[in-house]
Coordinates of C-alpha atoms in Angstrom, one line a residue:
A1 CA -18.8 35.6 110.5
D2 CA -21.6 32.8 110.3
T3 CA -24.1 32.6 113.5
T4 CA -26.4 30.5 112.1
P5 CA -27.5 28.4 115.1
R6 CA -26.5 25.0 114.6
P7 CA -27.7 21.9 117.0
C8 CA -24.8 20.7 118.9
H9 CA -26.0 17.2 118.9
T10 CA -28.5 15.0 116.6
S11 CA -32.0 15.0 117.1
S12 CA -32.0 10.9 117.2
E13 CA -29.8 11.9 120.6
H14 CA -32.5 13.8 121.9
D15 CA -35.1 10.8 121.2
S16 CA -32.6 8.1 122.6
E17 CA -33.9 6.7 125.8
E18 CA -30.3 5.4 126.4
W19 CA -29.4 9.2 126.6
A20 CA -32.1 10.1 128.8
A21 CA -31.4 7.3 131.4
A22 CA -27.7 8.4 131.8
P23 CA -27.0 9.2 134.9
G24 CA -27.2 13.1 135.7
R25 CA -28.8 13.4 132.5
G26 CA -32.0 15.0 133.4
A27 CA -33.9 17.3 130.7
G28 CA -33.4 20.6 132.8
K29 CA -29.5 19.8 132.9
H30 CA -29.3 19.1 129.5
V31 CA -31.1 22.1 128.4
D32 CA -28.8 24.3 131.0
A33 CA -26.0 22.7 129.1
H34 CA -27.3 23.3 125.9
V35 CA -27.7 26.8 126.6
D36 CA -24.5 27.5 128.0
A37 CA -22.9 25.9 125.4
H38 CA -25.1 28.0 123.0
V39 CA -24.0 31.3 124.5
D40 CA -20.4 30.4 124.7
A41 CA -20.4 29.9 121.0
H42 CA -22.0 33.2 120.3
K43 CA -19.6 34.8 122.7
A44 CA -17.0 32.9 121.0
A45 CA -18.2 34.0 117.6
A46 CA -18.2 37.5 118.5
Q47 CA -14.9 37.4 119.8
V48 CA -13.5 36.1 116.4
T49 CA -15.4 38.7 114.5
G50 CA -13.9 41.3 116.6
Y51 CA -10.6 39.6 115.8
K52 CA -11.4 39.6 112.3
M53 CA -12.5 43.5 112.6
Q54 CA -9.0 44.2 114.0
V55 CA -6.8 42.1 111.6
A56 CA -8.6 44.0 108.8
A57 CA -8.1 47.3 110.4
Q58 CA -4.6 46.5 110.7
Q59 CA -4.3 45.0 107.1
E60 CA -5.5 48.5 106.0
R61 CA -3.0 50.5 108.0
L62 CA -0.3 48.2 106.4
D63 CA -1.7 48.7 102.9
M64 CA -1.6 52.5 103.5
A65 CA 2.0 52.3 105.1
E66 CA 3.1 50.1 102.0
R67 CA 1.5 52.7 99.5
Q68 CA 3.5 55.7 101.2
L69 CA 6.7 53.8 101.5
S70 CA 6.2 52.9 97.5
K71 CA 5.6 56.7 97.4
R72 CA 8.6 57.5 99.1
D73 CA 11.0 55.3 97.4
A74 CA 9.4 56.9 93.8
D75 CA 10.3 60.3 95.5
V76 CA 13.8 58.9 96.4
S77 CA 14.5 57.6 93.2
R78 CA 13.5 60.4 91.6
L79 CA 15.9 62.8 93.7
R80 CA 18.6 60.4 92.9
H81 CA 18.0 60.9 89.4
D82 CA 17.8 64.8 89.7
T83 CA 20.8 64.9 92.2
A84 CA 23.0 62.7 89.7
R85 CA 21.6 65.1 86.7
L86 CA 22.6 68.1 88.7
E87 CA 25.9 66.9 89.8
S88 CA 26.7 66.0 86.2
E89 CA 25.7 69.6 85.0
A90 CA 27.7 71.2 87.8
D91 CA 30.7 69.0 86.7
E92 CA 30.2 70.3 83.4
A93 CA 30.1 74.0 84.5
R94 CA 33.3 73.7 86.4
S95 CA 35.0 72.1 83.4
T96 CA 33.8 74.9 81.5
L97 CA 34.8 77.5 83.9
R98 CA 38.4 76.1 84.1
H99 CA 38.7 76.2 80.2
V100 CA 37.5 79.7 80.2
Q101 CA 39.6 80.9 83.2
A102 CA 43.0 79.2 81.1
Q103 CA 41.8 81.0 78.2
V104 CA 41.8 84.3 79.7
R105 CA 44.8 83.4 81.6
S106 CA 46.5 82.5 78.3
Q107 CA 44.9 85.9 76.7
D108 CA 46.2 87.9 79.7
A109 CA 49.7 86.6 79.5
D110 CA 49.6 87.3 75.3
N111 CA 48.1 90.9 76.2
T112 CA 51.0 91.5 79.0
Q113 CA 53.5 90.7 76.1
T114 CA 51.6 92.5 73.7
V115 CA 51.8 95.5 76.3
L116 CA 55.5 95.0 77.2
A117 CA 56.5 94.8 73.4
Q118 CA 54.7 98.1 72.5
H119 CA 56.3 99.6 75.8
A120 CA 59.7 98.7 74.3
N121 CA 58.7 99.8 71.1
A122 CA 57.8 103.1 72.4
A123 CA 60.6 103.3 74.2
E124 CA 62.7 102.5 71.5
L125 CA 61.1 105.0 69.3
R126 CA 61.4 107.9 71.8
R127 CA 65.3 106.9 72.0
A128 CA 65.4 107.3 68.1
W129 CA 63.3 110.5 68.4
D130 CA 65.5 111.5 70.8
R131 CA 68.6 110.7 68.7
I132 CA 67.0 112.3 65.7
D133 CA 66.3 115.6 67.7
E134 CA 69.8 115.9 68.7
A135 CA 71.4 115.4 65.5

């Protein structure tokens, strides 16, 4: 903040006889009023400087929070992408598992039929041998 002292009135006002002759405008009262105004101006300037520092600190906190939010948004986006990819991979794995299970069931059914046919053939063979033995 600019704290350069500035005159509260022009020097021509000091020199003016009209100003000096005005009621209640003695030199002492003028100096007191001038000093009071000057002190008040400095206090106000210091207060404004304090406010500016508070605003700057708040702005820095806001900027930091926005950077953190931006980073978290990027993290969330990455996690959503990863989740979608993993869900797709899981769907593909489930589909493959169902396909393999269907193949196993089919092969198991084929094997069962084959075993049953072999048992039937073996039984038929035993009966044939038994007939041969009996003959």
